mmCIF file of N, CA and C in Angstrom:
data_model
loop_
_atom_site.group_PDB
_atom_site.id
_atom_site.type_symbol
_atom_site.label_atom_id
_atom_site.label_comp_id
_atom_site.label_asym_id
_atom_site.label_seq_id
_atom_site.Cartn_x
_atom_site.Cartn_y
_atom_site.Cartn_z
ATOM 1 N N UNK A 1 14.397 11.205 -7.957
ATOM 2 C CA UNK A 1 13.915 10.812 -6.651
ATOM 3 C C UNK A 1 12.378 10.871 -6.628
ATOM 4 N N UNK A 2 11.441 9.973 -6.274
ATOM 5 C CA UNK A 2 10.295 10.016 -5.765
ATOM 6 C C UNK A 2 9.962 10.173 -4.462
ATOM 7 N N UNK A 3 9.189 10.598 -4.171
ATOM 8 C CA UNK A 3 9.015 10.705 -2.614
ATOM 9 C C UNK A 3 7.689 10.471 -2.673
ATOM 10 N N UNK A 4 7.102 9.349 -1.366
ATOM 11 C CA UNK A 4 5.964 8.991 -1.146
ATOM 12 C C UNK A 4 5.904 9.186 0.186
ATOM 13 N N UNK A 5 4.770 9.640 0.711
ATOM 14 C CA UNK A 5 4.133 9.916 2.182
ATOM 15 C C UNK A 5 3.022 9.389 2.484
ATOM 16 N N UNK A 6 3.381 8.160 3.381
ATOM 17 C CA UNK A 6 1.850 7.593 3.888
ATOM 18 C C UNK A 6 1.034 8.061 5.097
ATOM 19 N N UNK A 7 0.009 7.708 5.468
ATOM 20 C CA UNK A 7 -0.804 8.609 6.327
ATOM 21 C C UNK A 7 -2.017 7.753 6.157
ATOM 22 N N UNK A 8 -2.878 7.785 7.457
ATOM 23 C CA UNK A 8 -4.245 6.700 7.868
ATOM 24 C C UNK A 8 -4.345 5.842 8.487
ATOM 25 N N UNK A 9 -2.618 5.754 9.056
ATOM 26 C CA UNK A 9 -2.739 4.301 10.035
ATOM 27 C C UNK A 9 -3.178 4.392 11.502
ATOM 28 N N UNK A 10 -3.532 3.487 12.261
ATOM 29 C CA UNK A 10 -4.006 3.814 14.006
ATOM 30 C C UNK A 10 -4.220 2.910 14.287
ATOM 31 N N UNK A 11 -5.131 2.595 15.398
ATOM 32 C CA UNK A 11 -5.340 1.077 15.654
ATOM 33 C C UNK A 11 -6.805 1.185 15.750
ATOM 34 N N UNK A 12 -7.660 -0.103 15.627
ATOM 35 C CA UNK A 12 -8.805 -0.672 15.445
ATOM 36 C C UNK A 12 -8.993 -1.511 15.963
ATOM 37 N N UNK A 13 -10.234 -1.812 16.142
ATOM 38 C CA UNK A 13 -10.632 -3.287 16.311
ATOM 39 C C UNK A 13 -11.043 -4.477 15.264
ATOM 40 N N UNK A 14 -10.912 -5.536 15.579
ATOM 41 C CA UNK A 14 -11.025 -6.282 14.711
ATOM 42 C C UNK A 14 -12.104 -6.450 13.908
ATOM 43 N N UNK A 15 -12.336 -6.654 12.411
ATOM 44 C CA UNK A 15 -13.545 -6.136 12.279
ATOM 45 C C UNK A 15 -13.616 -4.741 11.204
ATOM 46 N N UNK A 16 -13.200 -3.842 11.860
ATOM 47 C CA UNK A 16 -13.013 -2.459 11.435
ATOM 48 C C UNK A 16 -12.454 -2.049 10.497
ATOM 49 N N UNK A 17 -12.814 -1.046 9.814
ATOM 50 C CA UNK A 17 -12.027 -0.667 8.493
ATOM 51 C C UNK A 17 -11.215 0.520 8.177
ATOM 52 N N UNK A 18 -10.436 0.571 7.823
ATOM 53 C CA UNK A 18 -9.117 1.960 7.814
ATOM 54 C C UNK A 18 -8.437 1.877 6.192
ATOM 55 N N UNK A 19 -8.621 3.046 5.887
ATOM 56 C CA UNK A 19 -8.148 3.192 4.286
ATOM 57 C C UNK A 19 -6.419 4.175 4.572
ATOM 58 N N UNK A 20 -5.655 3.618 4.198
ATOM 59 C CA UNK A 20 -4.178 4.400 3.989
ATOM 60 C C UNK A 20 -3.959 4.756 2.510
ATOM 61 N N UNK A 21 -3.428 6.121 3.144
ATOM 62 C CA UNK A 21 -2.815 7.089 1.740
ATOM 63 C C UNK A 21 -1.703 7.069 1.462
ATOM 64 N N UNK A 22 -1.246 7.252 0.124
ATOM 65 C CA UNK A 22 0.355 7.427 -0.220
ATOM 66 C C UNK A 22 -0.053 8.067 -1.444
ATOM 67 N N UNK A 23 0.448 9.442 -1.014
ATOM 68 C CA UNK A 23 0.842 10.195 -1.678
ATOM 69 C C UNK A 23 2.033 10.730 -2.535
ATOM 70 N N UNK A 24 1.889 10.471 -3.892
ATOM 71 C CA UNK A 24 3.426 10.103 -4.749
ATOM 72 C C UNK A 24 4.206 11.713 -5.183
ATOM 73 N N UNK A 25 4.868 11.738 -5.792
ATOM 74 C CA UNK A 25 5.370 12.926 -6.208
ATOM 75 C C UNK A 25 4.446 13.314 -7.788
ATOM 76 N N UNK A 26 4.542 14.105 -7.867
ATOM 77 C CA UNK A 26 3.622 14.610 -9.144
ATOM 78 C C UNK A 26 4.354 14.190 -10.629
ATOM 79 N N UNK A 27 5.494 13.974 -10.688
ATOM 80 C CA UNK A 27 6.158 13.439 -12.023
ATOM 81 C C UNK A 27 5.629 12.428 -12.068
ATOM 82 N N UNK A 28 6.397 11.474 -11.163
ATOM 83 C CA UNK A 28 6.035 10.080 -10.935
ATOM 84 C C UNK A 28 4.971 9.213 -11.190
ATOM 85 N N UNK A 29 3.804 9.946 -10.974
ATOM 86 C CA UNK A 29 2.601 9.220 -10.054
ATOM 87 C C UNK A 29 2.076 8.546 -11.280
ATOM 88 N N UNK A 30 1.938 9.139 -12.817
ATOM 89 C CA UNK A 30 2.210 8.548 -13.873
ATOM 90 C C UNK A 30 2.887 7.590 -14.249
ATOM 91 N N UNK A 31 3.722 7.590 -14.325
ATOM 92 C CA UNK A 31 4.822 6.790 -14.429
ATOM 93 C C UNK A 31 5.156 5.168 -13.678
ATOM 94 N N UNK A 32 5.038 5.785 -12.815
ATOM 95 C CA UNK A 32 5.179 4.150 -11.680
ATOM 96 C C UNK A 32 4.142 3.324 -10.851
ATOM 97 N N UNK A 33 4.608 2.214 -10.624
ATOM 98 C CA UNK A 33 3.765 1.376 -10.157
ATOM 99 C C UNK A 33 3.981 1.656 -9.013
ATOM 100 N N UNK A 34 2.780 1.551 -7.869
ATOM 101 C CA UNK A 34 2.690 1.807 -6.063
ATOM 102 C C UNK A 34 2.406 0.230 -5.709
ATOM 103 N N UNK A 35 2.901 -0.150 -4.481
ATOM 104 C CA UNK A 35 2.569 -1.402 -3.734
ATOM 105 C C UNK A 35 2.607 -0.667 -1.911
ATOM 106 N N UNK A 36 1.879 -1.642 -1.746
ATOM 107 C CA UNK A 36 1.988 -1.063 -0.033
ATOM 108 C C UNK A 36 2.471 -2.744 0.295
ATOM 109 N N UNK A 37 3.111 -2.174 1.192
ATOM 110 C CA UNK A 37 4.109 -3.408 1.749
ATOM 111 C C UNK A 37 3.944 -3.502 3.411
ATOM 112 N N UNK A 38 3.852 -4.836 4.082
ATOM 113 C CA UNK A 38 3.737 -4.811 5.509
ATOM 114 C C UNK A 38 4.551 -5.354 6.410
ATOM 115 N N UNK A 39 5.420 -4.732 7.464
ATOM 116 C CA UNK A 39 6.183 -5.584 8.355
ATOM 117 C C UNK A 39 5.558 -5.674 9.758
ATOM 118 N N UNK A 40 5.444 -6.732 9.777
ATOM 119 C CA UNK A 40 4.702 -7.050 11.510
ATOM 120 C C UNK A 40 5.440 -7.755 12.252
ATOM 121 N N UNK A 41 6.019 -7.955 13.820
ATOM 122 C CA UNK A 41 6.821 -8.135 14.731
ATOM 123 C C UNK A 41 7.105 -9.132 14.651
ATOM 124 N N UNK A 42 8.529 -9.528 14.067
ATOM 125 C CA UNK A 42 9.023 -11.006 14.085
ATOM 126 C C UNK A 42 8.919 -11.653 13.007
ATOM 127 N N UNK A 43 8.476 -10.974 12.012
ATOM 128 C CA UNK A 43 8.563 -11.475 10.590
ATOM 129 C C UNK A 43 9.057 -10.459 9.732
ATOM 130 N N UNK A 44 9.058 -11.002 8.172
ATOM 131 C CA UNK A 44 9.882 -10.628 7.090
ATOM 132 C C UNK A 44 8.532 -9.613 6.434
ATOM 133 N N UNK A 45 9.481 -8.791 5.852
ATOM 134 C CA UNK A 45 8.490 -7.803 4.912
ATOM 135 C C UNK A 45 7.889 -8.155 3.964
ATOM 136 N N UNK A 46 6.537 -8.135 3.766
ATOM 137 C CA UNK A 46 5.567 -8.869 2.067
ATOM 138 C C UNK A 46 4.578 -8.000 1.776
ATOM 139 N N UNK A 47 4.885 -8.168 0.393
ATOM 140 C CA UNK A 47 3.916 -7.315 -0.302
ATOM 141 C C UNK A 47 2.564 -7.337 0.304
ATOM 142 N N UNK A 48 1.809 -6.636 -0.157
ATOM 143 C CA UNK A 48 0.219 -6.582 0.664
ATOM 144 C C UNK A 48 -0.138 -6.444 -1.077
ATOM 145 N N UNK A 49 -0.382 -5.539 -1.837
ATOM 146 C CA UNK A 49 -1.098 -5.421 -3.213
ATOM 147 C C UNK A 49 -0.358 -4.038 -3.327
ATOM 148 N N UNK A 50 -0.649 -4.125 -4.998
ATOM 149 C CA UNK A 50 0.458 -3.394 -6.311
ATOM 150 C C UNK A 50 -0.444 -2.986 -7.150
ATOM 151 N N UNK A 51 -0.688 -1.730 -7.756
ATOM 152 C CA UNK A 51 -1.171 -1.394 -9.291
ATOM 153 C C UNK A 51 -0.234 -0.541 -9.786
ATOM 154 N N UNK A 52 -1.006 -1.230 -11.181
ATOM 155 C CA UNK A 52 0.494 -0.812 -12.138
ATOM 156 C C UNK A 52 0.327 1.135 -12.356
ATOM 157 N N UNK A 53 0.723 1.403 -13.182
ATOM 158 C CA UNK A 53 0.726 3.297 -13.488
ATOM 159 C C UNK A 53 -0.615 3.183 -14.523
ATOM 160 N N UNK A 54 -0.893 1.893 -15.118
ATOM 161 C CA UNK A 54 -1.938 1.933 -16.082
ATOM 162 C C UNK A 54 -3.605 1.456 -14.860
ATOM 163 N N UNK A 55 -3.652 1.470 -13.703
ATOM 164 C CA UNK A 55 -4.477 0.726 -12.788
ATOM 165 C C UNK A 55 -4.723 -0.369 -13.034
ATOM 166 N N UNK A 56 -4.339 -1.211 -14.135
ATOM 167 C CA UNK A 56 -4.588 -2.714 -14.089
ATOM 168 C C UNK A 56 -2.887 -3.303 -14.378
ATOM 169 N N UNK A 57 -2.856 -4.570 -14.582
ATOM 170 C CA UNK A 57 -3.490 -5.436 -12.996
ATOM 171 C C UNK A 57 -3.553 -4.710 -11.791
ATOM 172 N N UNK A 58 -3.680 -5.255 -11.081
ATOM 173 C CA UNK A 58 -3.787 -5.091 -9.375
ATOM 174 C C UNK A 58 -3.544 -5.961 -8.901
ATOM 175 N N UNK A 59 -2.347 -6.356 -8.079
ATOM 176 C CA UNK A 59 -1.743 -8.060 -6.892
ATOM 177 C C UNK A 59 -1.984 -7.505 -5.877
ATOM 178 N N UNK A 60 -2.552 -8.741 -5.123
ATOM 179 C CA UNK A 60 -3.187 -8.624 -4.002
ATOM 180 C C UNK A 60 -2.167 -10.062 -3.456
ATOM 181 N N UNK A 61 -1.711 -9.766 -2.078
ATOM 182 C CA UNK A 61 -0.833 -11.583 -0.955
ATOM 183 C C UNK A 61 -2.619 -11.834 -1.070
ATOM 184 N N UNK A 62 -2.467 -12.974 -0.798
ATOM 185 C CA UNK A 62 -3.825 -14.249 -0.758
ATOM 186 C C UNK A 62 -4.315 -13.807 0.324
ATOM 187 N N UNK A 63 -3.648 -13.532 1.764
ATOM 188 C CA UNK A 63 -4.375 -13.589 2.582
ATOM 189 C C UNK A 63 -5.319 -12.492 2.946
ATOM 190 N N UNK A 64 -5.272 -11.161 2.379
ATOM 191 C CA UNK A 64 -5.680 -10.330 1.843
ATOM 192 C C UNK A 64 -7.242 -10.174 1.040
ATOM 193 N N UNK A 65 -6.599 -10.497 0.001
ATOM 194 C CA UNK A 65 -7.649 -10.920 -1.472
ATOM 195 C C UNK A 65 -8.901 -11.237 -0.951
ATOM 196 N N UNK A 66 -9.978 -9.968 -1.572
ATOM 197 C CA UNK A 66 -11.533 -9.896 -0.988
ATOM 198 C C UNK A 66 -11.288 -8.876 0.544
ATOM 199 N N UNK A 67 -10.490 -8.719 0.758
ATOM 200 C CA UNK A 67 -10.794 -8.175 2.127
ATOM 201 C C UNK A 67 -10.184 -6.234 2.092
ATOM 202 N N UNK A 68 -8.946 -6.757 0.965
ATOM 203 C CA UNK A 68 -8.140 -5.101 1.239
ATOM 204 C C UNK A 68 -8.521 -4.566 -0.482
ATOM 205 N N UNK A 69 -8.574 -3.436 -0.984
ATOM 206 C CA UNK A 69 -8.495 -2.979 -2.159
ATOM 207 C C UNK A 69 -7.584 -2.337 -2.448
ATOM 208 N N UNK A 70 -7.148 -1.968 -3.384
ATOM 209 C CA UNK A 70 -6.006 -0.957 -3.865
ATOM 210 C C UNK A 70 -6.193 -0.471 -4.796
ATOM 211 N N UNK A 71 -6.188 1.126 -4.764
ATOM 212 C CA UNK A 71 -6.708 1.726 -6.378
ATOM 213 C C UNK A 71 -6.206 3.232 -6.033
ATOM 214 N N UNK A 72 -5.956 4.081 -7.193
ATOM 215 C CA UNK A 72 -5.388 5.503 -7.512
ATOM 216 C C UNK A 72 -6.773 6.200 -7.807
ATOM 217 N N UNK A 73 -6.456 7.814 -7.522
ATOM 218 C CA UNK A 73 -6.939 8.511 -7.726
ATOM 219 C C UNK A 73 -5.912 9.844 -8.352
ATOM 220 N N UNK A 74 -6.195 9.816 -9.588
ATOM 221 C CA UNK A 74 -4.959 10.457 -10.444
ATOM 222 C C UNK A 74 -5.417 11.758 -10.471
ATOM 223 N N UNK A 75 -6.612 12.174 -9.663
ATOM 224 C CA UNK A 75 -6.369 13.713 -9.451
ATOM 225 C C UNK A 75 -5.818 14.318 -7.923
ATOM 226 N N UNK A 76 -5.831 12.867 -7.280
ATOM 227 C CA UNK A 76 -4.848 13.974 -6.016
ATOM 228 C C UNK A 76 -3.093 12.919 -6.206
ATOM 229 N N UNK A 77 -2.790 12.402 -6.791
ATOM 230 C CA UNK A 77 -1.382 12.053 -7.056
ATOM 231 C C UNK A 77 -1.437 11.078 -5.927
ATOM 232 N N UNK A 78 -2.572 9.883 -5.349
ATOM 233 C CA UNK A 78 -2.544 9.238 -4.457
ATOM 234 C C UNK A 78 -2.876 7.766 -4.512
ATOM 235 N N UNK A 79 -2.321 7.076 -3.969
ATOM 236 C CA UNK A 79 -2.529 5.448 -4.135
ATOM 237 C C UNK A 79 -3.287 4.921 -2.327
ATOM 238 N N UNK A 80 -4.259 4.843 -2.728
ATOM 239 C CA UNK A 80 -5.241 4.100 -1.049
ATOM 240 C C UNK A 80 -5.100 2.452 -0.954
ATOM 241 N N UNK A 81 -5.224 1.711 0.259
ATOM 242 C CA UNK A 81 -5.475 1.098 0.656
ATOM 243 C C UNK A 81 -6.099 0.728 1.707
ATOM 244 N N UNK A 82 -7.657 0.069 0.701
ATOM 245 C CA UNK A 82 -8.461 0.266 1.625
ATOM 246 C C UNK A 82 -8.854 -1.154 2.208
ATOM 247 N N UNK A 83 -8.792 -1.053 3.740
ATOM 248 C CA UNK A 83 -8.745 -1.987 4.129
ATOM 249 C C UNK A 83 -9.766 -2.481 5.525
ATOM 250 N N UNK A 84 -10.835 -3.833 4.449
ATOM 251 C CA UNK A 84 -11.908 -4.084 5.345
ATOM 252 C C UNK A 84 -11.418 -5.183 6.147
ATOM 253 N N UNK A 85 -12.381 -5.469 7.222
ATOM 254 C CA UNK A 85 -12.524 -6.815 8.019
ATOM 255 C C UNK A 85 -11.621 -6.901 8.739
ATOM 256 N N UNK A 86 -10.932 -6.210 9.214
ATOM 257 C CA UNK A 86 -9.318 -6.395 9.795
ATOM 258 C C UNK A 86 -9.108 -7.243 11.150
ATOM 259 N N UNK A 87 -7.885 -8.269 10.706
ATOM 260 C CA UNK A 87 -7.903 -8.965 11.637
ATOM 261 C C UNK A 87 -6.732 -8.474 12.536
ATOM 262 N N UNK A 88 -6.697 -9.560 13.601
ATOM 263 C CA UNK A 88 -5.424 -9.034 14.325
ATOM 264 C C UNK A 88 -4.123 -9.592 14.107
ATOM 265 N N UNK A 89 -4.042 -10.525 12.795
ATOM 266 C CA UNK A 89 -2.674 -10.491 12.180
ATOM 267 C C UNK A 89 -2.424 -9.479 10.954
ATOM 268 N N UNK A 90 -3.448 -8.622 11.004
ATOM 269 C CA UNK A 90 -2.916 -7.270 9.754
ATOM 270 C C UNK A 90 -2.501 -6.285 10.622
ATOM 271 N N UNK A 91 -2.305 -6.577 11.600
ATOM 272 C CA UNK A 91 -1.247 -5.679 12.472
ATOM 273 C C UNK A 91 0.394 -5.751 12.089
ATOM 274 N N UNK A 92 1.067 -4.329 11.501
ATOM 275 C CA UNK A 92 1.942 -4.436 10.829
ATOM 276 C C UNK A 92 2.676 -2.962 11.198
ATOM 277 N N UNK A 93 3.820 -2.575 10.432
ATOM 278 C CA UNK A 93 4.361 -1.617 9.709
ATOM 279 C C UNK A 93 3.932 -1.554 8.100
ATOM 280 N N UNK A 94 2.940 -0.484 8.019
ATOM 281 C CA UNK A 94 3.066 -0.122 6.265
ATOM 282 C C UNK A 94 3.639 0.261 5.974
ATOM 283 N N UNK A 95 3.982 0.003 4.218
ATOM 284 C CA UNK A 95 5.027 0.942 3.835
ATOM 285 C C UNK A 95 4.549 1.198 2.311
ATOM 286 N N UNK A 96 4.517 2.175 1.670
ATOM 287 C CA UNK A 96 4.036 2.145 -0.059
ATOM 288 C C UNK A 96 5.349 2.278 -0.646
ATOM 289 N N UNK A 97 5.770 1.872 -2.047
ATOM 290 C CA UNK A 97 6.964 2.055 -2.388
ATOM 291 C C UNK A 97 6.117 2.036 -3.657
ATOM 292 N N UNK A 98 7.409 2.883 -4.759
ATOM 293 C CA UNK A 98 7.423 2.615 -6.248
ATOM 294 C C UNK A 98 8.541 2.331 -7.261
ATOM 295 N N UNK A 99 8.104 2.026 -7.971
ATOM 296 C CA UNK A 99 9.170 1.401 -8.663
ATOM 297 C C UNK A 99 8.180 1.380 -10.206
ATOM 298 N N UNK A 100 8.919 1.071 -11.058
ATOM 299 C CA UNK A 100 9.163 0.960 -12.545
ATOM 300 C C UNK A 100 7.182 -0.327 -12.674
ATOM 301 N N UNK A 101 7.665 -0.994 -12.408
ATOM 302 C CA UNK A 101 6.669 -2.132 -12.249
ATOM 303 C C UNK A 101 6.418 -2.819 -11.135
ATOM 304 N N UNK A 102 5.409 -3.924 -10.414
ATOM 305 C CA UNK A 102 5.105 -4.601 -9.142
ATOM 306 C C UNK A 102 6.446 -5.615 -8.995
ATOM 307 N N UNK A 103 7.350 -5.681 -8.186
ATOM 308 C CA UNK A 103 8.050 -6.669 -7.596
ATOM 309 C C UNK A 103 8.840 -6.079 -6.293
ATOM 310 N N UNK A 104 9.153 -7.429 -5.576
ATOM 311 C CA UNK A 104 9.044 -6.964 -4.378
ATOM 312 C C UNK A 104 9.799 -6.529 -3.919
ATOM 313 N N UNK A 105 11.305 -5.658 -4.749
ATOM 314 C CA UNK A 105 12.341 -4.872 -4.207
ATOM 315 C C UNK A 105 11.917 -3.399 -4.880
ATOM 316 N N UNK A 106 11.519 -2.926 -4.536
ATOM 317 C CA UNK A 106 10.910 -1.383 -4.720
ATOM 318 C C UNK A 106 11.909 -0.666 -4.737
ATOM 319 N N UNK A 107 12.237 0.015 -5.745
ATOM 320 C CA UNK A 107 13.505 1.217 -5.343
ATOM 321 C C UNK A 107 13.109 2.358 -4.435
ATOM 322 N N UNK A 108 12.050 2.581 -4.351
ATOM 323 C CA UNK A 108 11.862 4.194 -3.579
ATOM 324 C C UNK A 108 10.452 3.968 -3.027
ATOM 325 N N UNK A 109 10.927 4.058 -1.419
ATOM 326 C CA UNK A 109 9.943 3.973 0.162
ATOM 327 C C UNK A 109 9.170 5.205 0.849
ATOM 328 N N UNK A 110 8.339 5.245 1.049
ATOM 329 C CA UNK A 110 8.182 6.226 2.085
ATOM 330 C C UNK A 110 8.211 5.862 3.609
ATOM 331 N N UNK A 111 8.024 6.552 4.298
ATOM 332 C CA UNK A 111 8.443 6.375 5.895
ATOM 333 C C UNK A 111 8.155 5.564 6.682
ATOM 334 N N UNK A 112 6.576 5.325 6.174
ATOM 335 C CA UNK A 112 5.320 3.915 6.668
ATOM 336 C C UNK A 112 4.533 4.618 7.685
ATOM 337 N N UNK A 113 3.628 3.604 8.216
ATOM 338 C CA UNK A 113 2.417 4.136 9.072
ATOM 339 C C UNK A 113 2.098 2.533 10.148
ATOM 340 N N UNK A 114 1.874 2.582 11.005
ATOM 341 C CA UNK A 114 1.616 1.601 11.860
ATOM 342 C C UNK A 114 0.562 1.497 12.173
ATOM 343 N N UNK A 115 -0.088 0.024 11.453
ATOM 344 C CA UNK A 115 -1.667 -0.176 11.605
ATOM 345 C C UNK A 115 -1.642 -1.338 13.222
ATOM 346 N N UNK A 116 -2.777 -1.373 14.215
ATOM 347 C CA UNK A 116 -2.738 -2.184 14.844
ATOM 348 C C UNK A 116 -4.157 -2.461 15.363
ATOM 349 N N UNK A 117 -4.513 -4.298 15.025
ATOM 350 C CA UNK A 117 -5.439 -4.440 15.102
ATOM 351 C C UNK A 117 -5.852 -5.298 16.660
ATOM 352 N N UNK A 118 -6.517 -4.413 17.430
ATOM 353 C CA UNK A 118 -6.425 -5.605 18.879
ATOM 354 C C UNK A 118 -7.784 -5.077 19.658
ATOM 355 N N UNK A 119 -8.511 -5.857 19.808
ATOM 356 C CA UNK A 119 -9.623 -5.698 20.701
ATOM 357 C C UNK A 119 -9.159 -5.741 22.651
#
């Protein structure tokens, strides 16, 4: 079992920038690839960006790309997403998951965090 715990979400204004944590289990965090994933009201769940257990590659959704980053810090067992310029369709449900490698059925979720962007 892995267990991931996210944490950093709130709401903003558009514009504004908010970095989310997911924090992996300590076996794991080696081992597997993290993606943060987003569900927003009335639509289907999609990846947001993925790094692998080696930090490269890194997938980023397009609409994203240049605006959000994604990167580990392998001394606190944590995967960030940091996320500039925010509009008010990156208003979502996060969620980080891991799995073996990046694709978009993740075996193991954490709870999520609710970002919301509205002036």
């Amino acid at each position: 079992q892995v267990n991931l715990a996210e944490s950093g979400g709130g709401s903003v204004q558009p514009g504004d920038s908010l970095t989310l944590s997911c924090l992996v289990s300590d076996w794991a965090f080696e081992t597997y690839a993290v993606a943060w994933f987003r569900t927003a009201p009335g639509k289907a769940r999609e990846g947001v960006a993925c790094i692998t257990n080696t930090d490269q590659p890194r997938y980023y959704l397009t609409d994203v790309e240049g605006r959000f980053t994604i990167s580990r810090d392998h001394a606190k067992n944590t995967v960030y997403l940091q996320m500039d310029g925010l509009k008010p369709d990156d208003t979502a449900f996060y969620s980080c998951a891991a799995d073996w490698t990046c694709i978009q059925s993740m075996t193991f979720w954490g709870q999520g965090t609710q970002v919301t962007v509205s002036s």
